[in-house]
């Protein structure tokens, strides 16, 4: 099978190209709207997905600052897309900082993650499945404000999934947190 160079560089060539694109996942593209805002685009009939994701984001934002801030829902006529508008986060490379500094950031991160769990929110995507491209911990970003979480698309609220499922998700997330600790401190 012959591949075009553009197909190799952009394996999701069936996804439209958007201006000011930051990233593209399995279902959505994130674009820059301004110096302080980005938008996750929903181009298919995803009304329940965008509503669910915004609800979970708003819930987490009420607990602490760990999850990217929800700003608003909007529709772009020019892009023909529903948009989940969020704060723009500018990640920095954690490897530029001493392990002792990383340990402090990690301690705060774990405390905030546990606070979210106690409140009834579990992220569910600290570590990406091995069959999805990107880095293992793409959804955890180091910023000038410390470690932050993005992409709450598959997150869960205890009130929506019940105690048994929520506890299962939380247990898995604690295992992923241990893996992230190892990765963050020893890389």
mmCIF file of C-alpha atoms in Angstrom, residues 117 120-124 154-174:
data_model
loop_
_atom_site.group_PDB
_atom_site.id
_atom_site.type_symbol
_atom_site.label_atom_id
_atom_site.label_comp_id
_atom_site.label_asym_id
_atom_site.label_seq_id
_atom_site.Cartn_x
_atom_site.Cartn_y
_atom_site.Cartn_z
ATOM 1 C CA UNK A 117 -12.105 12.043 44.406
ATOM 2 C CA UNK A 120 -17.122 12.683 43.653
ATOM 3 C CA UNK A 121 -15.036 13.393 40.517
ATOM 4 C CA UNK A 122 -12.586 10.977 38.884
ATOM 5 C CA UNK A 123 -10.606 11.996 35.783
ATOM 6 C CA UNK A 124 -10.203 8.475 34.304
ATOM 7 C CA UNK A 154 -14.341 10.326 29.907
ATOM 8 C CA UNK A 155 -14.276 11.583 33.490
ATOM 9 C CA UNK A 156 -17.018 10.399 35.798
ATOM 10 C CA UNK A 157 -19.075 11.848 38.611
ATOM 11 C CA UNK A 158 -20.060 9.569 41.483
ATOM 12 C CA UNK A 159 -23.674 10.777 41.273
ATOM 13 C CA UNK A 160 -23.823 9.658 37.617
ATOM 14 C CA UNK A 161 -22.159 6.229 37.839
ATOM 15 C CA UNK A 162 -22.876 5.109 41.412
ATOM 16 C CA UNK A 163 -20.550 4.113 44.238
ATOM 17 C CA UNK A 164 -19.320 0.738 42.944
ATOM 18 C CA UNK A 165 -18.250 1.953 39.505
ATOM 19 C CA UNK A 166 -16.841 5.193 40.928
ATOM 20 C CA UNK A 167 -14.685 3.294 43.432
ATOM 21 C CA UNK A 168 -13.415 1.022 40.641
ATOM 22 C CA UNK A 169 -12.450 4.055 38.533
ATOM 23 C CA UNK A 170 -10.781 5.702 41.534
ATOM 24 C CA UNK A 171 -8.755 2.566 42.287
ATOM 25 C CA UNK A 172 -7.491 2.452 38.691
ATOM 26 C CA UNK A 173 -6.671 6.158 38.830
ATOM 27 C CA UNK A 174 -4.640 5.660 42.021
#
